[in-house]
Coordinates of C-alpha atoms in Angstrom, one line a residue:
M1 CA 355.3 113.9 15.8
T2 CA 352.8 111.4 17.2
R3 CA 349.2 110.8 17.8
L4 CA 347.2 108.4 20.0
A5 CA 343.6 107.5 20.6
T6 CA 342.1 105.0 23.0
T7 CA 338.5 104.2 24.0
L8 CA 337.0 101.9 26.6
V9 CA 334.0 100.3 24.9
L10 CA 331.7 97.3 24.7
A11 CA 332.8 94.8 22.0
A12 CA 329.1 94.5 20.9
L13 CA 329.1 98.2 20.1
L14 CA 332.2 98.6 18.0
A15 CA 330.3 98.2 14.8
S16 CA 328.6 101.5 15.4
A17 CA 331.3 103.6 17.0
C18 CA 331.8 107.2 16.2
A19 CA 334.3 109.8 17.5
D20 CA 334.2 113.5 17.9
T21 CA 336.5 116.3 18.9
S22 CA 337.3 119.3 19.8
D23 CA 337.0 121.8 22.6
P24 CA 339.9 124.1 22.3
A25 CA 339.4 125.4 25.8
A26 CA 339.6 121.9 27.4
E27 CA 342.7 120.9 29.3
D28 CA 342.3 117.4 27.7
P29 CA 340.7 117.9 24.2
L30 CA 340.0 114.3 23.5
P31 CA 338.7 112.4 20.4
T32 CA 335.9 110.4 22.1
V33 CA 334.3 107.3 20.7
L34 CA 330.5 107.1 21.1
T35 CA 328.7 103.9 20.0
T36 CA 326.1 105.6 17.9
R37 CA 327.1 106.1 14.3
G38 CA 329.5 104.5 11.9
A39 CA 331.8 107.4 11.4
T40 CA 334.1 109.8 13.3
T41 CA 333.0 113.4 13.4
T42 CA 335.4 116.2 14.2
S43 CA 334.5 119.8 14.4
P44 CA 336.3 121.7 11.6
S45 CA 338.8 123.7 13.6
T46 CA 342.5 124.0 14.1
V47 CA 343.5 124.8 17.7
A48 CA 346.5 124.5 20.0
A49 CA 345.8 121.7 22.5
P50 CA 347.4 121.7 25.9
T51 CA 347.5 117.9 25.9
T52 CA 349.9 115.1 25.1
A53 CA 349.0 112.7 22.3
A54 CA 345.3 112.0 22.4
V55 CA 344.2 108.8 24.0
T56 CA 340.8 107.5 23.0
T57 CA 340.6 104.2 24.8
T58 CA 337.6 102.0 24.2
V59 CA 337.2 99.4 26.9
T60 CA 334.3 97.0 26.6
A61 CA 332.6 95.5 29.6
P62 CA 332.0 91.8 30.1
E63 CA 328.9 89.9 28.9
T64 CA 326.5 91.7 31.3
T65 CA 324.6 93.9 28.9
T66 CA 321.3 93.1 27.2
T67 CA 322.8 93.3 23.8
T68 CA 322.0 90.0 22.0
R69 CA 324.6 88.0 20.1
S70 CA 324.7 85.4 17.4
R71 CA 327.4 83.1 16.2
S72 CA 328.4 85.7 13.6
G73 CA 328.9 88.4 16.2
P74 CA 326.8 91.1 17.8
G75 CA 323.1 91.1 17.0
P76 CA 320.6 93.9 17.1
G77 CA 318.8 95.1 20.2
G78 CA 319.7 95.9 23.8
E79 CA 320.5 99.0 25.8
V80 CA 324.0 100.4 26.5
A81 CA 325.2 103.1 28.9
V82 CA 328.2 105.3 27.8
G83 CA 329.9 107.5 30.3
D84 CA 331.3 111.0 30.0
D85 CA 332.8 113.5 32.5
Q86 CA 331.1 116.5 30.8
E87 CA 327.4 117.4 30.5
P88 CA 326.2 119.5 27.6
P89 CA 325.0 123.1 28.3
T90 CA 322.5 122.8 25.4
L91 CA 321.2 120.4 22.8
N92 CA 321.2 123.0 20.1
P93 CA 324.6 123.1 18.3
Y94 CA 323.8 126.6 16.9
V95 CA 323.4 128.6 20.1
P96 CA 326.1 129.9 22.5
G97 CA 327.7 126.8 24.1
G98 CA 326.6 124.7 21.2
D99 CA 330.2 124.3 19.9
N100 CA 331.1 122.6 23.1
F101 CA 332.9 119.2 22.7
I102 CA 330.1 117.2 24.4
V103 CA 327.3 118.9 22.5
A104 CA 328.7 117.4 19.2
K105 CA 329.0 114.0 20.8
V106 CA 325.4 114.0 21.8
A107 CA 324.4 115.4 18.4
Q108 CA 326.1 112.5 16.7
A109 CA 323.5 110.2 18.1
H110 CA 320.3 112.0 16.9
L111 CA 321.1 114.8 14.5
T112 CA 322.1 114.6 10.9
G113 CA 324.0 116.8 8.4
V114 CA 325.4 117.1 4.9
W115 CA 328.8 115.6 5.8
D116 CA 330.3 113.2 8.3
I117 CA 333.9 111.9 8.8
D118 CA 335.1 108.5 8.0
G119 CA 336.3 106.9 11.3
T120 CA 339.2 105.1 9.6
T121 CA 340.5 107.5 6.9
L122 CA 339.5 110.7 8.7
E123 CA 338.2 112.0 5.4
L124 CA 335.0 114.0 4.8
I125 CA 332.2 111.7 3.5
P126 CA 328.6 112.4 2.5
E127 CA 326.0 111.9 5.2
V128 CA 322.5 112.9 4.1
V129 CA 323.5 113.9 0.5
V130 CA 324.3 111.7 -2.5
E131 CA 327.8 113.1 -2.7
L132 CA 329.8 116.0 -1.4
P133 CA 329.9 118.8 -4.0
T134 CA 333.2 119.4 -5.8
V135 CA 334.2 121.1 -9.0
A136 CA 334.9 117.7 -10.5
N137 CA 331.4 116.3 -10.0
G138 CA 329.7 119.5 -10.9
G139 CA 328.5 120.3 -7.4
V140 CA 330.7 123.4 -7.3
T141 CA 331.0 126.1 -10.0
V142 CA 333.3 129.1 -9.9
N143 CA 331.4 131.7 -11.9
D144 CA 332.7 134.3 -14.3
D145 CA 331.8 137.1 -11.9
G146 CA 334.0 135.7 -9.2
T147 CA 331.2 134.1 -7.1
M148 CA 331.0 130.3 -6.4
T149 CA 327.8 128.2 -6.6
V150 CA 327.4 125.1 -4.4
R151 CA 324.8 122.4 -5.1
Y152 CA 323.6 119.6 -2.8
R153 CA 321.2 116.7 -3.6
V154 CA 319.7 114.9 -0.6
R155 CA 319.5 111.1 -0.8
D156 CA 316.1 109.9 -1.9
E157 CA 315.8 107.5 1.0
A158 CA 316.7 110.1 3.7
E159 CA 313.9 111.0 6.1
W160 CA 313.3 112.4 9.5
A161 CA 312.2 110.2 12.4
D162 CA 308.6 111.2 11.9
G163 CA 308.7 109.9 8.3
T164 CA 308.9 113.3 6.7
P165 CA 311.5 113.3 3.8
I166 CA 314.6 115.3 4.4
S167 CA 314.7 117.8 1.6
G168 CA 316.6 120.7 0.1
A169 CA 314.2 123.0 1.9
D170 CA 315.6 121.8 5.2
I171 CA 319.1 122.8 4.2
A172 CA 317.8 126.2 3.0
F173 CA 315.9 126.6 6.3
T174 CA 319.1 125.8 8.2
Y175 CA 320.8 128.7 6.5
E176 CA 317.8 130.9 7.2
M177 CA 318.1 130.2 10.9
I178 CA 321.9 130.7 11.0
H179 CA 321.6 134.0 9.1
E180 CA 318.5 135.3 10.9
H181 CA 320.0 134.8 14.3
D182 CA 323.6 135.8 13.3
V183 CA 325.0 132.4 14.4
D184 CA 328.8 132.3 14.3
V185 CA 329.8 128.8 13.0
H186 CA 333.6 128.4 13.0
N187 CA 335.2 127.6 9.7
A188 CA 331.9 127.6 7.8
P189 CA 331.4 130.7 5.6
Y190 CA 327.7 131.4 6.0
D191 CA 328.6 135.1 6.0
L192 CA 329.7 134.8 2.4
V193 CA 326.3 133.4 1.1
A194 CA 324.9 136.0 -1.3
P195 CA 321.4 137.3 -0.2
G196 CA 318.6 135.5 -2.0
S197 CA 320.9 132.9 -3.6
V198 CA 319.7 129.9 -1.6
V199 CA 317.2 128.1 -3.7
A200 CA 315.6 124.7 -2.8
D201 CA 313.7 122.4 -5.2
G202 CA 312.6 119.1 -3.9
K203 CA 315.6 117.1 -2.8
T204 CA 318.1 119.7 -4.2
V205 CA 319.3 123.1 -3.0
E206 CA 321.9 125.5 -4.3
L207 CA 323.5 128.6 -2.9
T208 CA 326.1 131.1 -4.1
L209 CA 329.0 132.4 -2.1
R210 CA 330.3 135.9 -2.9
Q211 CA 333.8 134.5 -3.4
P212 CA 335.4 131.1 -3.9
T213 CA 336.6 129.4 -0.7
I214 CA 337.4 125.8 0.2
L215 CA 335.7 126.5 3.6
Y216 CA 332.4 125.7 1.9
E217 CA 333.2 122.1 2.9
G218 CA 332.2 123.0 6.5
L219 CA 328.7 124.1 5.6
F220 CA 325.7 122.3 7.1
Q221 CA 327.3 120.0 9.6
W222 CA 323.8 119.8 11.2
I223 CA 320.5 120.2 9.3
V224 CA 317.5 121.8 11.0
P225 CA 314.1 120.4 10.0
R226 CA 311.8 123.1 8.7
H227 CA 308.6 121.4 9.5
D228 CA 309.5 121.0 13.2
V229 CA 311.3 124.2 14.0
A230 CA 309.6 126.8 11.8
G231 CA 307.6 129.2 14.0
S232 CA 309.6 128.4 17.2
D233 CA 312.1 130.5 19.0
F234 CA 315.2 129.0 17.5
L235 CA 317.6 130.2 20.2
R236 CA 315.4 129.3 23.2
D237 CA 313.1 126.4 22.4
W238 CA 315.7 123.8 21.6
N239 CA 318.1 123.9 24.5
D240 CA 316.5 121.3 26.7
R241 CA 314.6 119.4 24.0
A242 CA 315.6 118.2 20.6
W243 CA 314.0 118.8 17.2
V244 CA 312.9 115.7 15.3
A245 CA 315.8 113.3 14.8
G246 CA 317.6 112.6 11.6
G247 CA 320.2 110.4 13.1
P248 CA 320.1 106.8 14.3
F249 CA 318.5 107.6 17.7
V250 CA 315.6 109.7 18.9
F251 CA 315.9 112.0 21.9
E252 CA 314.0 110.6 24.9
E253 CA 314.8 112.6 28.0
W254 CA 317.5 114.7 29.7
V255 CA 317.8 114.5 33.4
R256 CA 320.3 117.2 34.2
G257 CA 323.1 116.1 36.4
S258 CA 322.4 112.5 35.5
H259 CA 321.9 111.4 31.9
I260 CA 320.5 111.8 28.4
S261 CA 318.6 108.8 27.0
L262 CA 317.9 108.1 23.3
V263 CA 315.9 105.3 21.7
R264 CA 316.1 103.7 18.3
N265 CA 315.0 105.8 15.3
Q266 CA 312.6 103.4 13.6
N267 CA 312.7 105.5 10.4
Y268 CA 316.5 105.7 10.2
W269 CA 317.4 105.2 6.6
K270 CA 320.9 103.7 6.9
A271 CA 321.7 100.0 6.8
D272 CA 324.7 97.9 7.6
P273 CA 326.7 97.7 4.3
V274 CA 327.6 94.1 5.0
T275 CA 324.5 92.4 6.4
G276 CA 321.9 94.9 5.1
D277 CA 320.4 95.2 8.6
R278 CA 318.7 98.5 9.4
L279 CA 320.7 100.7 11.7
P280 CA 321.2 101.4 14.6
Y281 CA 321.9 98.1 16.3
L282 CA 320.8 99.2 19.8
D283 CA 317.3 99.8 21.1
R284 CA 318.4 102.4 23.6
L285 CA 321.4 104.5 24.3
V286 CA 322.0 106.2 27.6
L287 CA 324.7 108.9 27.9
R288 CA 325.6 109.2 31.6
F289 CA 327.4 112.2 33.0
I290 CA 329.9 111.3 35.8
P291 CA 332.4 114.0 36.8
E292 CA 336.1 112.8 37.2
T293 CA 337.7 110.0 35.3
G294 CA 338.3 108.0 38.4
N295 CA 334.6 107.8 39.0
L296 CA 333.9 106.9 35.4
H297 CA 336.4 104.1 35.6
R298 CA 334.8 102.8 38.8
A299 CA 331.4 102.9 37.2
F300 CA 332.8 101.0 34.2
A301 CA 334.5 98.4 36.3
G302 CA 331.3 98.0 38.3
R303 CA 329.4 97.4 35.1
E304 CA 327.2 100.5 35.5
L305 CA 328.7 101.6 32.1
Q306 CA 329.5 99.6 29.0
A307 CA 331.8 102.2 27.5
Y308 CA 333.8 105.3 28.4
D309 CA 336.8 107.3 27.1
P310 CA 339.7 108.0 29.5
P311 CA 341.9 111.0 29.2
P312 CA 345.3 110.8 27.3
A313 CA 347.2 108.9 30.1
L314 CA 348.7 105.4 29.9
D315 CA 347.6 104.8 33.5
Y316 CA 344.0 104.6 32.3
I317 CA 344.8 102.3 29.4
R318 CA 346.5 100.0 31.9
M319 CA 343.5 100.2 34.2
G320 CA 341.4 99.1 31.3
L321 CA 343.9 96.3 30.4
D322 CA 343.6 95.1 34.0
L323 CA 339.9 94.4 33.3
V324 CA 340.6 92.3 30.1
P325 CA 340.5 89.0 32.0
E326 CA 337.0 89.9 33.1
G327 CA 335.9 90.5 29.5
A328 CA 336.8 94.2 28.9
V329 CA 338.2 95.3 25.5
V330 CA 340.7 98.1 24.9
V331 CA 340.7 99.6 21.5
V332 CA 343.3 102.1 20.2
Q333 CA 342.2 104.3 17.3
P334 CA 343.7 107.1 15.2
S335 CA 343.4 110.6 16.7
P336 CA 343.4 114.1 15.2
I337 CA 345.5 115.3 18.1
F338 CA 349.3 115.3 17.5
E339 CA 352.4 116.5 19.3
H340 CA 354.5 119.1 17.6
L341 CA 358.2 119.7 18.3
N342 CA 359.2 123.0 16.9
F343 CA 362.1 125.6 16.7
Q344 CA 361.7 129.2 17.8
F345 CA 363.3 131.9 15.7
G346 CA 362.0 134.9 17.7
E347 CA 363.9 137.5 19.6
N348 CA 362.6 136.3 22.9
N349 CA 364.3 132.9 22.6
P350 CA 365.7 132.3 26.1
N351 CA 368.7 130.3 24.8
P352 CA 371.7 132.6 24.0
D353 CA 373.4 129.6 22.2
S354 CA 370.4 128.8 20.0
Q355 CA 371.4 127.5 16.6
N356 CA 367.8 127.2 15.3
A357 CA 368.5 129.6 12.4
R358 CA 370.9 127.1 10.9
L359 CA 369.4 124.5 8.6
A360 CA 372.1 121.9 9.4
Y361 CA 371.3 122.2 13.1
R362 CA 367.6 121.7 12.6
R363 CA 368.3 118.7 10.4
A364 CA 370.7 117.3 13.1
V365 CA 367.9 117.5 15.7
A366 CA 365.5 115.8 13.3
H367 CA 367.9 112.9 12.5
A368 CA 368.8 112.6 16.2
I369 CA 365.2 111.7 17.3
D370 CA 364.3 108.0 17.2
R371 CA 360.5 108.5 17.0
E372 CA 359.8 104.8 17.0
A373 CA 361.8 104.3 20.2
L374 CA 360.2 107.3 21.8
I375 CA 356.8 106.0 21.0
D376 CA 357.7 102.6 22.4
E377 CA 359.0 104.1 25.6
V378 CA 356.5 106.9 26.2
Y379 CA 353.3 105.6 24.5
A380 CA 353.8 101.8 25.0
G381 CA 354.1 101.4 21.2
L382 CA 350.4 102.0 20.8
I383 CA 350.7 104.6 18.0
E384 CA 352.5 105.3 14.7
P385 CA 354.6 108.4 14.1
L386 CA 353.0 110.9 11.7
G387 CA 354.6 111.3 8.3
S388 CA 353.1 114.7 7.8
Y389 CA 350.7 117.1 9.5
L390 CA 348.3 116.4 6.6
D391 CA 347.8 112.9 8.1
V392 CA 345.4 114.5 10.6
F393 CA 343.7 116.8 8.1
T394 CA 343.5 115.2 4.7
P395 CA 345.4 112.0 4.7
A396 CA 344.9 111.4 1.0
L397 CA 347.1 114.4 0.3
S398 CA 349.9 113.4 2.5
T399 CA 353.3 112.6 0.9
R400 CA 354.9 111.7 4.3
A401 CA 357.3 114.6 4.0
W402 CA 358.7 114.1 7.5
D403 CA 359.9 110.6 6.6
R404 CA 362.9 112.3 4.9
Y405 CA 364.4 112.6 8.4
P406 CA 364.7 109.0 9.6
Y407 CA 366.6 108.3 12.8
D408 CA 370.3 108.5 11.8
P409 CA 372.6 109.5 14.7
A410 CA 375.7 109.3 12.5
R411 CA 374.2 111.8 10.0
A412 CA 373.1 114.0 13.0
R413 CA 376.7 114.0 14.3
D414 CA 378.0 115.0 10.9
L415 CA 375.6 117.9 10.8
V416 CA 376.5 119.0 14.3
A417 CA 380.2 118.9 13.3
A418 CA 379.3 121.1 10.2
V419 CA 377.6 123.6 12.5
C420 CA 380.6 123.7 14.9
A421 CA 383.0 124.2 11.9
E422 CA 380.9 127.1 10.7
L423 CA 381.1 128.6 14.2
E424 CA 384.8 127.8 14.4
R425 CA 384.0 126.2 17.8
D426 CA 385.5 123.2 19.6
C427 CA 382.3 121.4 20.4
Q428 CA 384.1 118.7 22.3
A429 CA 385.0 121.3 24.9
E430 CA 382.0 123.5 24.4
P431 CA 379.0 121.4 23.1
L432 CA 376.0 123.1 21.4
Q433 CA 373.3 124.0 24.0
A434 CA 369.6 123.7 23.5
V435 CA 366.6 124.5 25.8
F436 CA 363.5 122.3 25.6
S437 CA 360.4 123.8 27.0
T438 CA 357.0 122.1 27.5
T439 CA 354.4 121.5 30.1
G440 CA 355.2 119.5 33.3
N441 CA 351.7 119.0 34.7
A442 CA 351.2 115.5 33.4
D443 CA 353.9 112.7 33.1
L444 CA 353.9 112.2 29.3
R445 CA 355.7 115.3 28.2
P446 CA 358.3 115.1 30.9
R447 CA 359.0 111.6 29.8
I448 CA 359.3 112.8 26.2
A449 CA 361.8 115.4 27.5
M450 CA 363.9 112.8 29.2
E451 CA 364.1 110.7 26.0
L452 CA 365.0 113.7 23.9
E453 CA 367.7 114.7 26.4
E454 CA 369.4 111.3 25.9
M455 CA 368.9 111.2 22.1
L456 CA 370.4 114.7 21.6
A457 CA 373.3 114.1 23.9
E458 CA 374.2 111.1 21.7
V459 CA 374.9 113.4 18.8
G460 CA 376.6 116.2 20.7
I461 CA 373.8 118.5 21.8
D462 CA 373.3 119.3 25.5
L463 CA 369.6 119.7 26.1
R464 CA 368.4 121.6 29.2
V465 CA 364.8 120.6 30.1
D466 CA 362.5 123.5 31.1
L467 CA 359.2 122.1 32.4
Q468 CA 356.5 124.7 33.0
D469 CA 353.0 124.8 34.5
S470 CA 350.5 124.7 31.6
S471 CA 349.0 128.0 32.5
L472 CA 352.4 129.7 32.1
Y473 CA 353.4 127.7 29.1
F474 CA 350.2 128.3 27.1
G475 CA 350.0 131.8 28.3
E476 CA 353.1 134.0 28.6
T477 CA 355.7 131.6 27.1
L478 CA 353.9 130.9 23.8
D479 CA 352.4 134.4 23.6
R480 CA 355.9 136.0 23.8
G481 CA 357.7 133.3 21.8
A482 CA 359.9 132.6 24.9
W483 CA 361.2 129.1 24.1
D484 CA 364.0 127.5 22.1
L485 CA 362.7 124.0 21.3
G486 CA 359.1 123.6 22.3
L487 CA 356.5 120.9 22.4
W488 CA 352.7 121.0 22.5
A489 CA 349.7 119.4 20.7
W490 CA 347.4 120.5 17.9
V491 CA 344.0 119.3 17.0
G492 CA 343.6 118.5 13.3
A493 CA 340.3 118.3 11.4
P494 CA 339.2 116.9 8.1
G495 CA 339.1 118.9 4.9
L496 CA 341.2 121.3 3.0
G497 CA 340.1 124.4 4.9
P498 CA 341.5 123.4 8.3
A499 CA 344.7 122.1 6.6
V500 CA 345.3 125.4 4.9
A501 CA 344.5 127.2 8.1
F502 CA 347.2 125.2 9.9
L503 CA 349.7 125.8 7.1
D504 CA 349.0 129.5 7.6
L505 CA 349.8 129.2 11.3
V506 CA 353.3 127.8 10.6
D507 CA 354.1 130.4 7.9
P508 CA 357.6 131.6 8.9
D509 CA 356.6 135.1 7.7
A510 CA 353.6 135.2 10.0
P511 CA 353.6 137.2 13.3

């Protein structure tokens, strides 16, 4: 239905913002903007998210940082502190705990990989390689024996922070480490790589998968430098220290319970596409770990932080807006988290009067919902309704299929009348009944429920709201299929693999 992202950030940092998601176990899986790289990176997974529409709010502090400015805008240099309420369990994204949300956020600042995610389009884009391999560009070949060969070419200018060129051998070594230590990387088919098929030659490398799969897109999110890591204990030696950087910053120190600091990578090979200035813009980046959002906001308001991301709650957006007269900036950005209103067809549906099996009824509900008005009321008009779930996976493929159900209460009433006629029921005396189940822990979903109750009543459907504790709703209720109309969030991710995985989840013939 909807998605939202907000971040509290420093205006001088917006040119180098990047976002990341997701931790499926988190109560508030939030796409978070870090001011380190010029793209948004999302872990390639599809998970149910116990949140409302994601809010990534970027609030920028007043002119109290050391970042220099010119008449044309922010200039290079300076130090910035970014706050977060989580602290990473490790710096190595390939060990247990390395798939944690905050680990990827930190990794964005100093690691590099084959692919990144465009912060505007949410599409996969090449990072350290010349182009992402496809069948069309010759980077992917489906062989006659049913295998699939994938080829990568590293950019000539790409190098590690110590000046060593990034090469195909580094990508091959990354596979060796993952295979040797039996690392499980979600949605990346390393287990399908044919033994002995990974061959590196200078800036190129190719490998063969035992069968064709679109999941090859997720390979090598992070590249491990052979010359720095070879001979070490891969699972132990890189938890508290980082291997040589390939990203915009170089790891400086980690004071547990306090912060991680990073300094400019003097050999970073990327430049501003407009000015030609070498990136990154900052001399130093400090990631401070402050438990609880209230404490984060107080640190931001007190200018101890120049940026932080609040949870998906309008109260925190308003708190940021209150600081605008003092120079703060609130930025709302697209989010891969979206709310999903769905119909339950299972035998445990708690509504004995459920008409979900009738297409006319489902269409009536769809036409009865004014999504624009709901967004204005519940999300302060900060977001746009989705036209398709593909908008949060691969937007270029979206045909905005959901736009075929615009708000049309007259059409909805006609469809309700058709259902009543089929039932041979006087719906004036006995209106159709629906039960709407969702979480009641935060205020956004109950507010959505109130709006839906009024909208459905207008077309002749009585909606009973069933608010549940999230532990019950995301446990027994969803496990048993014990709802009639339900609402929860999903986390999208770029690429065809996650999109197909989500399509599989909503297959009506699935369990």
